[in-house]
Structure formats: C-alpha cells, structure tokens
C-alpha cells in the first residue's frame, strides 16, 4: 500500500489531515513515485490544487527535476 492510500484510509476513518504535517519527502513520494496528481493530494488535505503546486515548485518537486536526477544518478535504462 502506498502513502496516498494510507492517507486516504486515515481520512476515510475521520482523521483530519493537516497540510503542516505533510513533509517534503512525503510530497515527493506521492507526486513522483506514486504519480498522484496535485488535485488528489489537495483533496486529501482540503486545500486548493494551487497550494500543492506551489509547495512542489517551492521545493523543486517537478517531473523535469525527477528525470534529471534519475539521469544524473544513472537510474535510467539504456536504449539498445
């Protein structure tokens, strides 16, 4: 089970998720690793999508930076 599913289950059980408790690593994990859209993350925390987009950009969490980091660290597959 991914982080997004865990948080969704907690919210469904009545736990109020606070944006202040969302760490940069958790945001990165959901957006990059789990490929969760901004609007879905925003829905979890009851904030606007633009707030999540702002936080991602503030901390450099973008698809472009993820691809670049993977390339520089040698995580990409070589084409045959």
mmCIF file with all atom_site columns, N, CA, C and O in Angstrom, residues 3-4 7-8 10-11 15-23 26-27 30 38-48 51-52 55:
data_model
loop_
_atom_site.group_PDB
_atom_site.id
_atom_site.type_symbol
_atom_site.label_atom_id
_atom_site.label_alt_id
_atom_site.label_comp_id
_atom_site.label_asym_id
_atom_site.label_entity_id
_atom_site.label_seq_id
_atom_site.pdbx_PDB_ins_code
_atom_site.Cartn_x
_atom_site.Cartn_y
_atom_site.Cartn_z
_atom_site.occupancy
_atom_site.B_iso_or_equiv
_atom_site.pdbx_formal_charge
_atom_site.auth_seq_id
_atom_site.auth_comp_id
_atom_site.auth_asym_id
_atom_site.auth_atom_id
_atom_site.pdbx_PDB_model_num
ATOM 1   N N  . UNK A 1 3  ? 1.695   5.460  0.136  1.00 0.00 ? 3  UNK A N  1
ATOM 2   C CA . UNK A 1 3  ? 1.437   6.534  1.096  1.00 0.00 ? 3  UNK A CA 1
ATOM 3   C C  . UNK A 1 3  ? 0.081   7.181  0.837  1.00 0.00 ? 3  UNK A C  1
ATOM 4   O O  . UNK A 1 3  ? -0.674  7.448  1.779  1.00 0.00 ? 3  UNK A O  1
ATOM 5   N N  . UNK A 1 4  ? -0.245  7.416  -0.432 1.00 0.00 ? 4  UNK A N  1
ATOM 6   C CA . UNK A 1 4  ? -1.525  8.049  -0.749 1.00 0.00 ? 4  UNK A CA 1
ATOM 7   C C  . UNK A 1 4  ? -2.687  7.204  -0.243 1.00 0.00 ? 4  UNK A C  1
ATOM 8   O O  . UNK A 1 4  ? -3.630  7.730  0.348  1.00 0.00 ? 4  UNK A O  1
ATOM 9   N N  . UNK A 1 7  ? -2.940  7.479  3.574  1.00 0.00 ? 7  UNK A N  1
ATOM 10  C CA . UNK A 1 7  ? -3.519  8.755  3.988  1.00 0.00 ? 7  UNK A CA 1
ATOM 11  C C  . UNK A 1 7  ? -5.010  8.819  3.653  1.00 0.00 ? 7  UNK A C  1
ATOM 12  O O  . UNK A 1 7  ? -5.802  9.345  4.437  1.00 0.00 ? 7  UNK A O  1
ATOM 13  N N  . UNK A 1 8  ? -5.395  8.270  2.514  1.00 0.00 ? 8  UNK A N  1
ATOM 14  C CA . UNK A 1 8  ? -6.811  8.231  2.136  1.00 0.00 ? 8  UNK A CA 1
ATOM 15  C C  . UNK A 1 8  ? -7.615  7.406  3.136  1.00 0.00 ? 8  UNK A C  1
ATOM 16  O O  . UNK A 1 8  ? -8.727  7.782  3.513  1.00 0.00 ? 8  UNK A O  1
ATOM 17  N N  . UNK A 1 10 ? -6.818  6.865  6.282  1.00 0.00 ? 10 UNK A N  1
ATOM 18  C CA . UNK A 1 10 ? -6.899  7.629  7.542  1.00 0.00 ? 10 UNK A CA 1
ATOM 19  C C  . UNK A 1 10 ? -7.973  8.699  7.458  1.00 0.00 ? 10 UNK A C  1
ATOM 20  O O  . UNK A 1 10 ? -8.740  8.891  8.402  1.00 0.00 ? 10 UNK A O  1
ATOM 21  N N  . UNK A 1 11 ? -8.033  9.402  6.316  1.00 0.00 ? 11 UNK A N  1
ATOM 22  C CA . UNK A 1 11 ? -9.048  10.438 6.150  1.00 0.00 ? 11 UNK A CA 1
ATOM 23  C C  . UNK A 1 11 ? -10.449 9.829  6.159  1.00 0.00 ? 11 UNK A C  1
ATOM 24  O O  . UNK A 1 11 ? -11.374 10.385 6.753  1.00 0.00 ? 11 UNK A O  1
ATOM 25  N N  . UNK A 1 15 ? -9.884  10.950 10.373 1.00 0.00 ? 15 UNK A N  1
ATOM 26  C CA . UNK A 1 15 ? -8.707  11.723 10.775 1.00 0.00 ? 15 UNK A CA 1
ATOM 27  C C  . UNK A 1 15 ? -8.576  12.929 9.858  1.00 0.00 ? 15 UNK A C  1
ATOM 28  O O  . UNK A 1 15 ? -8.635  12.796 8.633  1.00 0.00 ? 15 UNK A O  1
ATOM 29  N N  . UNK A 1 16 ? -8.432  14.100 10.455 1.00 0.00 ? 16 UNK A N  1
ATOM 30  C CA . UNK A 1 16 ? -8.254  15.320 9.650  1.00 0.00 ? 16 UNK A CA 1
ATOM 31  C C  . UNK A 1 16 ? -6.768  15.494 9.361  1.00 0.00 ? 16 UNK A C  1
ATOM 32  O O  . UNK A 1 16 ? -5.949  15.587 10.271 1.00 0.00 ? 16 UNK A O  1
ATOM 33  N N  . UNK A 1 17 ? -6.410  15.507 8.088  1.00 0.00 ? 17 UNK A N  1
ATOM 34  C CA . UNK A 1 17 ? -5.026  15.659 7.677  1.00 0.00 ? 17 UNK A CA 1
ATOM 35  C C  . UNK A 1 17 ? -4.695  17.140 7.565  1.00 0.00 ? 17 UNK A C  1
ATOM 36  O O  . UNK A 1 17 ? -5.415  17.894 6.911  1.00 0.00 ? 17 UNK A O  1
ATOM 37  N N  . UNK A 1 18 ? -3.601  17.544 8.187  1.00 0.00 ? 18 UNK A N  1
ATOM 38  C CA . UNK A 1 18 ? -3.172  18.933 8.169  1.00 0.00 ? 18 UNK A CA 1
ATOM 39  C C  . UNK A 1 18 ? -2.011  19.112 7.209  1.00 0.00 ? 18 UNK A C  1
ATOM 40  O O  . UNK A 1 18 ? -1.043  18.333 7.234  1.00 0.00 ? 18 UNK A O  1
ATOM 41  N N  . UNK A 1 19 ? -2.096  20.134 6.388  1.00 0.00 ? 19 UNK A N  1
ATOM 42  C CA . UNK A 1 19 ? -1.056  20.397 5.403  1.00 0.00 ? 19 UNK A CA 1
ATOM 43  C C  . UNK A 1 19 ? 0.296   20.642 6.077  1.00 0.00 ? 19 UNK A C  1
ATOM 44  O O  . UNK A 1 19 ? 1.337   20.288 5.534  1.00 0.00 ? 19 UNK A O  1
ATOM 45  N N  . UNK A 1 20 ? 0.278   21.201 7.268  1.00 0.00 ? 20 UNK A N  1
ATOM 46  C CA . UNK A 1 20 ? 1.515   21.467 8.007  1.00 0.00 ? 20 UNK A CA 1
ATOM 47  C C  . UNK A 1 20 ? 2.266   20.174 8.333  1.00 0.00 ? 20 UNK A C  1
ATOM 48  O O  . UNK A 1 20 ? 3.476   20.182 8.547  1.00 0.00 ? 20 UNK A O  1
ATOM 49  N N  . UNK A 1 21 ? 1.548   19.053 8.369  1.00 0.00 ? 21 UNK A N  1
ATOM 50  C CA . UNK A 1 21 ? 2.162   17.768 8.686  1.00 0.00 ? 21 UNK A CA 1
ATOM 51  C C  . UNK A 1 21 ? 2.715   17.056 7.453  1.00 0.00 ? 21 UNK A C  1
ATOM 52  O O  . UNK A 1 21 ? 3.367   16.018 7.578  1.00 0.00 ? 21 UNK A O  1
ATOM 53  N N  . UNK A 1 22 ? 2.462   17.599 6.272  1.00 0.00 ? 22 UNK A N  1
ATOM 54  C CA . UNK A 1 22 ? 2.949   16.995 5.031  1.00 0.00 ? 22 UNK A CA 1
ATOM 55  C C  . UNK A 1 22 ? 4.422   17.359 4.841  1.00 0.00 ? 22 UNK A C  1
ATOM 56  O O  . UNK A 1 22 ? 4.763   18.519 4.651  1.00 0.00 ? 22 UNK A O  1
ATOM 57  N N  . UNK A 1 23 ? 5.283   16.356 4.896  1.00 0.00 ? 23 UNK A N  1
ATOM 58  C CA . UNK A 1 23 ? 6.716   16.613 4.727  1.00 0.00 ? 23 UNK A CA 1
ATOM 59  C C  . UNK A 1 23 ? 7.058   16.711 3.243  1.00 0.00 ? 23 UNK A C  1
ATOM 60  O O  . UNK A 1 23 ? 6.313   16.234 2.380  1.00 0.00 ? 23 UNK A O  1
ATOM 61  N N  . UNK A 1 26 ? 7.349   13.246 1.811  1.00 0.00 ? 26 UNK A N  1
ATOM 62  C CA . UNK A 1 26 ? 6.054   12.616 1.539  1.00 0.00 ? 26 UNK A CA 1
ATOM 63  C C  . UNK A 1 26 ? 5.413   13.199 0.281  1.00 0.00 ? 26 UNK A C  1
ATOM 64  O O  . UNK A 1 26 ? 4.834   12.469 -0.521 1.00 0.00 ? 26 UNK A O  1
ATOM 65  N N  . UNK A 1 27 ? 5.535   14.499 0.104  1.00 0.00 ? 27 UNK A N  1
ATOM 66  C CA . UNK A 1 27 ? 5.003   15.140 -1.102 1.00 0.00 ? 27 UNK A CA 1
ATOM 67  C C  . UNK A 1 27 ? 5.727   14.611 -2.339 1.00 0.00 ? 27 UNK A C  1
ATOM 68  O O  . UNK A 1 27 ? 5.096   14.262 -3.333 1.00 0.00 ? 27 UNK A O  1
ATOM 69  N N  . UNK A 1 30 ? 4.595   10.962 -3.051 1.00 0.00 ? 30 UNK A N  1
ATOM 70  C CA . UNK A 1 30 ? 3.286   10.855 -3.685 1.00 0.00 ? 30 UNK A CA 1
ATOM 71  C C  . UNK A 1 30 ? 3.310   11.348 -5.127 1.00 0.00 ? 30 UNK A C  1
ATOM 72  O O  . UNK A 1 30 ? 2.765   10.695 -6.014 1.00 0.00 ? 30 UNK A O  1
ATOM 73  N N  . UNK A 1 38 ? -1.747  16.656 -8.361 1.00 0.00 ? 38 UNK A N  1
ATOM 74  C CA . UNK A 1 38 ? -1.888  17.720 -7.357 1.00 0.00 ? 38 UNK A CA 1
ATOM 75  C C  . UNK A 1 38 ? -3.302  17.773 -6.785 1.00 0.00 ? 38 UNK A C  1
ATOM 76  O O  . UNK A 1 38 ? -3.483  17.938 -5.586 1.00 0.00 ? 38 UNK A O  1
ATOM 77  N N  . UNK A 1 39 ? -4.315  17.654 -7.647 1.00 0.00 ? 39 UNK A N  1
ATOM 78  C CA . UNK A 1 39 ? -5.697  17.799 -7.179 1.00 0.00 ? 39 UNK A CA 1
ATOM 79  C C  . UNK A 1 39 ? -6.072  16.690 -6.207 1.00 0.00 ? 39 UNK A C  1
ATOM 80  O O  . UNK A 1 39 ? -6.863  16.913 -5.289 1.00 0.00 ? 39 UNK A O  1
ATOM 81  N N  . UNK A 1 40 ? -5.505  15.504 -6.371 1.00 0.00 ? 40 UNK A N  1
ATOM 82  C CA . UNK A 1 40 ? -5.820  14.413 -5.452 1.00 0.00 ? 40 UNK A CA 1
ATOM 83  C C  . UNK A 1 40 ? -5.146  14.633 -4.092 1.00 0.00 ? 40 UNK A C  1
ATOM 84  O O  . UNK A 1 40 ? -5.736  14.359 -3.053 1.00 0.00 ? 40 UNK A O  1
ATOM 85  N N  . UNK A 1 41 ? -3.924  15.143 -4.117 1.00 0.00 ? 41 UNK A N  1
ATOM 86  C CA . UNK A 1 41 ? -3.232  15.459 -2.870 1.00 0.00 ? 41 UNK A CA 1
ATOM 87  C C  . UNK A 1 41 ? -3.958  16.603 -2.176 1.00 0.00 ? 41 UNK A C  1
ATOM 88  O O  . UNK A 1 41 ? -4.172  16.577 -0.957 1.00 0.00 ? 41 UNK A O  1
ATOM 89  N N  . UNK A 1 42 ? -4.366  17.599 -2.941 1.00 0.00 ? 42 UNK A N  1
ATOM 90  C CA . UNK A 1 42 ? -5.097  18.740 -2.389 1.00 0.00 ? 42 UNK A CA 1
ATOM 91  C C  . UNK A 1 42 ? -6.402  18.285 -1.745 1.00 0.00 ? 42 UNK A C  1
ATOM 92  O O  . UNK A 1 42 ? -6.780  18.771 -0.671 1.00 0.00 ? 42 UNK A O  1
ATOM 93  N N  . UNK A 1 43 ? -7.076  17.343 -2.374 1.00 0.00 ? 43 UNK A N  1
ATOM 94  C CA . UNK A 1 43 ? -8.327  16.818 -1.828 1.00 0.00 ? 43 UNK A CA 1
ATOM 95  C C  . UNK A 1 43 ? -8.105  16.141 -0.474 1.00 0.00 ? 43 UNK A C  1
ATOM 96  O O  . UNK A 1 43 ? -8.929  16.263 0.426  1.00 0.00 ? 43 UNK A O  1
ATOM 97  N N  . UNK A 1 44 ? -6.987  15.443 -0.324 1.00 0.00 ? 44 UNK A N  1
ATOM 98  C CA . UNK A 1 44 ? -6.661  14.800 0.956  1.00 0.00 ? 44 UNK A CA 1
ATOM 99  C C  . UNK A 1 44 ? -6.569  15.817 2.086  1.00 0.00 ? 44 UNK A C  1
ATOM 100 O O  . UNK A 1 44 ? -7.008  15.574 3.203  1.00 0.00 ? 44 UNK A O  1
ATOM 101 N N  . UNK A 1 45 ? -5.958  16.947 1.775  1.00 0.00 ? 45 UNK A N  1
ATOM 102 C CA . UNK A 1 45 ? -5.679  17.964 2.794  1.00 0.00 ? 45 UNK A CA 1
ATOM 103 C C  . UNK A 1 45 ? -6.691  19.111 2.799  1.00 0.00 ? 45 UNK A C  1
ATOM 104 O O  . UNK A 1 45 ? -6.523  20.079 3.539  1.00 0.00 ? 45 UNK A O  1
ATOM 105 N N  . UNK A 1 46 ? -7.722  19.001 1.982  1.00 0.00 ? 46 UNK A N  1
ATOM 106 C CA . UNK A 1 46 ? -8.765  20.026 1.899  1.00 0.00 ? 46 UNK A CA 1
ATOM 107 C C  . UNK A 1 46 ? -8.208  21.422 1.618  1.00 0.00 ? 46 UNK A C  1
ATOM 108 O O  . UNK A 1 46 ? -8.545  22.400 2.282  1.00 0.00 ? 46 UNK A O  1
ATOM 109 N N  . UNK A 1 47 ? -7.317  21.473 0.630  1.00 0.00 ? 47 UNK A N  1
ATOM 110 C CA . UNK A 1 47 ? -6.758  22.749 0.177  1.00 0.00 ? 47 UNK A CA 1
ATOM 111 C C  . UNK A 1 47 ? -6.935  22.823 -1.338 1.00 0.00 ? 47 UNK A C  1
ATOM 112 O O  . UNK A 1 47 ? -7.305  21.847 -1.984 1.00 0.00 ? 47 UNK A O  1
ATOM 113 N N  . UNK A 1 48 ? -6.648  23.984 -1.905 1.00 0.00 ? 48 UNK A N  1
ATOM 114 C CA . UNK A 1 48 ? -6.730  24.153 -3.355 1.00 0.00 ? 48 UNK A CA 1
ATOM 115 C C  . UNK A 1 48 ? -5.538  23.489 -4.032 1.00 0.00 ? 48 UNK A C  1
ATOM 116 O O  . UNK A 1 48 ? -4.454  23.384 -3.463 1.00 0.00 ? 48 UNK A O  1
ATOM 117 N N  . UNK A 1 51 ? -2.222  25.335 -4.084 1.00 0.00 ? 51 UNK A N  1
ATOM 118 C CA . UNK A 1 51 ? -1.387  25.287 -2.876 1.00 0.00 ? 51 UNK A CA 1
ATOM 119 C C  . UNK A 1 51 ? -0.385  24.136 -2.968 1.00 0.00 ? 51 UNK A C  1
ATOM 120 O O  . UNK A 1 51 ? 0.783   24.281 -2.621 1.00 0.00 ? 51 UNK A O  1
ATOM 121 N N  . UNK A 1 52 ? -0.838  22.993 -3.454 1.00 0.00 ? 52 UNK A N  1
ATOM 122 C CA . UNK A 1 52 ? 0.041   21.838 -3.612 1.00 0.00 ? 52 UNK A CA 1
ATOM 123 C C  . UNK A 1 52 ? 1.065   22.108 -4.711 1.00 0.00 ? 52 UNK A C  1
ATOM 124 O O  . UNK A 1 52 ? 2.259   21.812 -4.550 1.00 0.00 ? 52 UNK A O  1
ATOM 125 N N  . UNK A 1 55 ? 3.729   24.370 -3.318 1.00 0.00 ? 55 UNK A N  1
ATOM 126 C CA . UNK A 1 55 ? 4.659   23.661 -2.433 1.00 0.00 ? 55 UNK A CA 1
ATOM 127 C C  . UNK A 1 55 ? 5.636   22.791 -3.227 1.00 0.00 ? 55 UNK A C  1
ATOM 128 O O  . UNK A 1 55 ? 6.825   22.732 -2.909 1.00 0.00 ? 55 UNK A O  1
#
